[in-house]
Amino acid sequence: MNQLAQIQNFQTALNGYHPSKTAIQVLSQTELVLLVAPAASGRNTIIRELLKTDDYYFIVSDTTRKPRTNDGILEQNGREYWFRNEADMLADIDSGKFLEAAIIHNQQVSGISIRELQAAQELRKIAMTDAEVAGADNAIRYKPDTVAIFVLPPNFEEWQRRLRYRGDMHDEEFKRRMESALTEFEIALSRDYFRFVVNDSIDDAAAEVNQIVKLDILDETKQSSGRKLAEQLYVDTAALLKSL
């Protein structure tokens, strides 16, 4: 399990955090898409599908956690994440070199570095990445035209199956993820900037995200059903947590 040795320092640095003037200037010139989702919703698979079009640039987030092994393959620096030590990450936060950064599960700090936005800008591509709900709030604050999409599993049962399929997870870790998901559903439902996309088919979900981003087309019927699904997932998650 990851542990944050300097969690209090990070809490202080992130309380009222704002990017530097240089960072805000870069941000204003970059088209940005954020995908937010609870664990095991298929967000990263959707991102991989969209990257095949070559119109998007995947922003590799910085993180203080250690590399993991997924399906027998060890994560690599610069591919899944930029793996940083706490001191360097904290120094960059203090210097305003992130669009956003957040403490996740009280175990790690992850965030979007401005240098990644510069790379997308230079390639004239749409910057896309996964983000936490707190990160989306920060992005919208400094770049109101950010496209923020909340990815939902098709139903509670399928979501739980996907979570369990990811491998061994200690009860404490599972509970922590459910607590985080409950907060994520609650915040997403309270924000009017989120577009909801239900991931019951990777191809369809990726196509819907692409349509929202490039054509600014929003299916109000799908948005309404997505919101209702998020509300039900919130209720089911809260009930599950009470039983743990």
Short mmCIF file of C-alpha atoms in Angstrom, two decimals:
data_model
loop_
_atom_site.label_atom_id
_atom_site.label_comp_id
_atom_site.label_asym_id
_atom_site.label_seq_id
_atom_site.Cartn_x
_atom_site.Cartn_y
_atom_site.Cartn_z
CA MET A 1 0.00 0.00 0.00
CA ASN A 2 1.25 3.48 -0.86
CA GLN A 3 1.80 5.89 2.00
CA LEU A 4 2.25 9.66 1.92
CA ALA A 5 5.09 10.64 4.22
CA GLN A 6 4.41 14.36 3.74
CA ILE A 7 0.63 14.32 3.65
CA GLN A 8 0.29 17.40 5.87
CA ASN A 9 2.67 19.38 3.66
CA PHE A 10 0.69 18.38 0.59
CA GLN A 11 -2.58 19.34 2.27
CA THR A 12 -1.14 22.76 3.06
CA ALA A 13 0.25 23.26 -0.46
CA LEU A 14 -2.99 22.19 -2.15
CA ASN A 15 -5.25 24.26 0.08
CA GLY A 16 -6.09 27.21 -2.14
CA TYR A 17 -3.64 26.07 -4.84
CA HIS A 18 -3.51 28.06 -8.06
CA PRO A 19 -1.32 27.65 -11.15
CA SER A 20 1.36 30.19 -12.00
CA LYS A 21 0.71 32.93 -14.59
CA THR A 22 2.79 31.00 -17.12
CA ALA A 23 0.73 27.88 -16.50
CA ILE A 24 -2.54 29.75 -16.98
CA GLN A 25 -1.29 31.22 -20.27
CA VAL A 26 -0.40 27.76 -21.59
CA LEU A 27 -3.75 26.46 -20.44
CA SER A 28 -5.69 29.17 -22.26
CA GLN A 29 -4.14 28.07 -25.56
CA THR A 30 -4.77 24.33 -25.16
CA GLU A 31 -7.96 22.38 -25.91
CA LEU A 32 -8.53 20.16 -22.88
CA VAL A 33 -10.71 17.11 -22.22
CA LEU A 34 -10.95 15.45 -18.81
CA LEU A 35 -12.46 12.03 -18.16
CA VAL A 36 -13.57 11.49 -14.57
CA ALA A 37 -14.88 8.17 -13.26
CA PRO A 38 -14.99 5.84 -10.28
CA ALA A 39 -12.53 2.94 -10.36
CA ALA A 40 -13.22 0.17 -12.91
CA SER A 41 -15.57 2.21 -15.10
CA GLY A 42 -13.44 1.68 -18.22
CA ARG A 43 -12.24 5.27 -18.49
CA ASN A 44 -8.70 4.38 -19.55
CA THR A 45 -9.94 1.93 -22.18
CA ILE A 46 -12.03 4.71 -23.71
CA ILE A 47 -8.98 6.96 -23.75
CA ARG A 48 -6.94 4.28 -25.54
CA GLU A 49 -9.65 4.00 -28.21
CA LEU A 50 -9.67 7.75 -28.80
CA LEU A 51 -5.89 7.89 -29.04
CA LYS A 52 -6.11 5.57 -32.06
CA THR A 53 -7.62 8.47 -34.04
CA ASP A 54 -4.35 10.42 -33.62
CA ASP A 55 -6.34 13.57 -32.86
CA TYR A 56 -5.71 13.39 -29.14
CA TYR A 57 -2.65 13.70 -26.95
CA PHE A 58 -2.73 11.73 -23.73
CA ILE A 59 -1.54 13.81 -20.82
CA VAL A 60 0.58 11.57 -18.63
CA SER A 61 -0.11 12.64 -15.06
CA ASP A 62 2.53 12.94 -12.36
CA THR A 63 2.11 10.79 -9.26
CA THR A 64 3.92 10.02 -6.04
CA ARG A 65 2.84 6.38 -5.98
CA LYS A 66 5.04 3.47 -6.95
CA PRO A 67 4.66 1.69 -10.32
CA ARG A 68 2.21 -1.22 -10.31
CA THR A 69 2.09 -4.45 -12.26
CA ASN A 70 -1.03 -4.77 -14.43
CA ASP A 71 -1.69 -8.09 -16.17
CA GLY A 72 1.93 -9.05 -15.57
CA ILE A 73 3.31 -5.82 -17.07
CA LEU A 74 5.09 -3.28 -14.89
CA GLU A 75 4.05 0.34 -15.41
CA GLN A 76 6.71 2.49 -17.05
CA ASN A 77 7.76 6.03 -16.28
CA GLY A 78 6.31 8.36 -18.89
CA ARG A 79 3.79 5.83 -20.19
CA GLU A 80 1.15 5.33 -17.49
CA TYR A 81 2.48 8.05 -15.19
CA TRP A 82 5.48 10.18 -14.43
CA PHE A 83 6.55 8.65 -11.14
CA ARG A 84 7.86 11.41 -8.86
CA ASN A 85 9.30 11.51 -5.38
CA GLU A 86 7.37 13.52 -2.82
CA ALA A 87 9.94 16.30 -2.43
CA ASP A 88 10.07 17.11 -6.17
CA MET A 89 6.30 16.90 -6.54
CA LEU A 90 5.80 19.21 -3.58
CA ALA A 91 8.31 21.72 -4.96
CA ASP A 92 6.51 21.86 -8.32
CA ILE A 93 3.16 22.35 -6.59
CA ASP A 94 4.63 25.21 -4.57
CA SER A 95 5.86 26.75 -7.85
CA GLY A 96 2.45 26.53 -9.51
CA LYS A 97 3.62 24.11 -12.21
CA PHE A 98 0.43 22.04 -12.21
CA LEU A 99 -2.97 22.64 -13.71
CA GLU A 100 -4.34 20.62 -10.83
CA ALA A 101 -3.17 18.15 -8.23
CA ALA A 102 -5.02 16.18 -5.59
CA ILE A 103 -4.48 13.73 -2.76
CA ILE A 104 -6.03 10.39 -3.75
CA HIS A 105 -7.31 7.85 -1.22
CA ASN A 106 -4.99 9.57 1.30
CA GLN A 107 -2.23 7.44 -0.26
CA GLN A 108 -0.75 9.43 -3.12
CA VAL A 109 -0.71 12.79 -4.87
CA SER A 110 -1.38 12.93 -8.60
CA GLY A 111 -1.76 15.88 -10.93
CA ILE A 112 -1.53 17.36 -14.42
CA SER A 113 1.76 19.10 -15.11
CA ILE A 114 1.85 22.15 -17.36
CA ARG A 115 4.74 20.64 -19.34
CA GLU A 116 2.30 18.00 -20.67
CA LEU A 117 -0.12 20.67 -21.87
CA GLN A 118 2.76 22.38 -23.67
CA ALA A 119 3.56 19.10 -25.45
CA ALA A 120 -0.05 18.75 -26.66
CA GLN A 121 -0.06 22.36 -27.83
CA GLU A 122 3.14 21.93 -29.82
CA LEU A 123 1.67 18.87 -31.58
CA ARG A 124 -1.61 20.73 -32.25
CA LYS A 125 -3.62 17.96 -30.64
CA ILE A 126 -6.49 17.83 -28.17
CA ALA A 127 -5.11 17.26 -24.69
CA MET A 128 -6.93 14.46 -22.90
CA THR A 129 -6.43 12.75 -19.58
CA ASP A 130 -8.13 11.10 -16.64
CA ALA A 131 -8.72 13.26 -13.58
CA GLU A 132 -10.24 13.27 -10.12
CA VAL A 133 -13.38 15.30 -9.40
CA ALA A 134 -11.31 17.83 -7.46
CA GLY A 135 -9.00 18.14 -10.45
CA ALA A 136 -11.94 18.82 -12.74
CA ASP A 137 -13.08 21.61 -10.44
CA ASN A 138 -9.64 23.20 -10.60
CA ALA A 139 -9.46 22.88 -14.38
CA ILE A 140 -12.87 24.49 -14.86
CA ARG A 141 -11.89 27.29 -12.51
CA TYR A 142 -8.91 28.28 -14.67
CA LYS A 143 -10.21 27.07 -18.04
CA PRO A 144 -14.03 27.26 -18.19
CA ASP A 145 -14.18 25.72 -21.68
CA THR A 146 -12.64 22.45 -20.46
CA VAL A 147 -14.75 19.49 -21.58
CA ALA A 148 -15.37 17.39 -18.46
CA ILE A 149 -16.92 13.96 -18.97
CA PHE A 150 -18.02 11.63 -16.18
CA VAL A 151 -17.86 7.98 -17.25
CA LEU A 152 -20.37 5.60 -15.65
CA PRO A 153 -20.55 1.79 -15.58
CA PRO A 154 -23.80 0.44 -17.08
CA ASN A 155 -25.15 -0.70 -13.70
CA PHE A 156 -24.07 -1.41 -10.13
CA GLU A 157 -23.73 -5.18 -10.55
CA GLU A 158 -21.50 -4.92 -13.62
CA TRP A 159 -19.41 -2.28 -11.91
CA GLN A 160 -18.83 -4.53 -8.90
CA ARG A 161 -17.93 -7.42 -11.19
CA ARG A 162 -15.34 -5.28 -12.98
CA LEU A 163 -13.87 -4.16 -9.66
CA ARG A 164 -13.47 -7.71 -8.42
CA TYR A 165 -12.06 -8.85 -11.76
CA ARG A 166 -9.14 -6.44 -11.44
CA GLY A 167 -7.46 -8.79 -8.99
CA ASP A 168 -6.96 -9.27 -5.29
CA MET A 169 -8.09 -6.29 -3.28
CA HIS A 170 -7.98 -6.15 0.48
CA ASP A 171 -11.25 -5.33 2.23
CA GLU A 172 -9.80 -2.07 3.52
CA GLU A 173 -8.78 -1.01 0.00
CA PHE A 174 -12.19 -1.99 -1.42
CA LYS A 175 -13.96 0.07 1.24
CA ARG A 176 -11.69 3.03 0.52
CA ARG A 177 -12.51 2.85 -3.19
CA MET A 178 -16.23 2.69 -2.45
CA GLU A 179 -15.95 5.72 -0.19
CA SER A 180 -14.12 7.60 -2.93
CA ALA A 181 -16.73 6.55 -5.50
CA LEU A 182 -19.56 7.76 -3.27
CA THR A 183 -17.92 11.18 -3.07
CA GLU A 184 -17.29 11.18 -6.83
CA PHE A 185 -20.94 10.43 -7.64
CA GLU A 186 -22.11 13.09 -5.20
CA ILE A 187 -19.83 15.79 -6.60
CA ALA A 188 -20.53 14.90 -10.24
CA LEU A 189 -24.26 15.21 -9.62
CA SER A 190 -23.78 18.62 -8.01
CA ARG A 191 -21.82 20.11 -10.94
CA ASP A 192 -23.55 21.37 -14.08
CA TYR A 193 -20.45 21.14 -16.26
CA PHE A 194 -20.18 17.34 -16.35
CA ARG A 195 -21.36 15.39 -19.38
CA PHE A 196 -22.37 11.83 -18.49
CA VAL A 197 -21.31 8.92 -20.71
CA VAL A 198 -22.39 5.37 -19.90
CA ASN A 199 -19.75 2.78 -20.75
CA ASP A 200 -21.78 -0.28 -21.70
CA SER A 201 -19.80 -0.64 -24.94
CA ILE A 202 -16.28 0.68 -25.42
CA ASP A 203 -16.85 1.54 -29.09
CA ASP A 204 -20.10 3.37 -28.41
CA ALA A 205 -18.75 5.20 -25.37
CA ALA A 206 -15.63 6.32 -27.24
CA ALA A 207 -17.74 7.50 -30.19
CA GLU A 208 -20.00 9.46 -27.85
CA VAL A 209 -17.05 11.16 -26.15
CA ASN A 210 -15.57 12.01 -29.55
CA GLN A 211 -18.89 13.50 -30.66
CA ILE A 212 -19.15 15.64 -27.53
CA VAL A 213 -15.59 16.91 -27.90
CA LYS A 214 -15.37 17.57 -31.62
CA LEU A 215 -18.94 18.44 -32.56
CA ASP A 216 -20.19 19.77 -29.23
CA ILE A 217 -23.26 17.58 -29.67
CA LEU A 218 -25.07 16.61 -26.48
CA ASP A 219 -27.91 14.08 -26.50
CA GLU A 220 -30.22 15.41 -23.77
CA THR A 221 -32.02 12.08 -23.47
CA LYS A 222 -28.75 10.27 -22.80
CA GLN A 223 -27.71 12.98 -20.36
CA SER A 224 -30.94 12.59 -18.42
CA SER A 225 -30.62 8.80 -18.24
CA GLY A 226 -26.95 9.12 -17.31
CA ARG A 227 -27.81 11.42 -14.43
CA LYS A 228 -30.47 9.00 -13.19
CA LEU A 229 -27.94 6.16 -13.37
CA ALA A 230 -25.42 8.20 -11.37
CA GLU A 231 -28.10 8.84 -8.74
CA GLN A 232 -28.87 5.12 -8.50
CA LEU A 233 -25.19 4.21 -8.29
CA TYR A 234 -24.85 6.68 -5.43
CA VAL A 235 -27.75 5.03 -3.57
CA ASP A 236 -26.40 1.51 -4.17
CA THR A 237 -22.87 2.47 -3.13
CA ALA A 238 -24.10 4.11 0.07
CA ALA A 239 -26.10 0.98 0.91
CA LEU A 240 -23.08 -1.24 0.28
CA LEU A 241 -20.87 0.87 2.53
CA LYS A 242 -23.38 0.56 5.37
CA SER A 243 -23.14 -3.22 5.10
CA LEU A 244 -19.33 -3.33 5.27
#
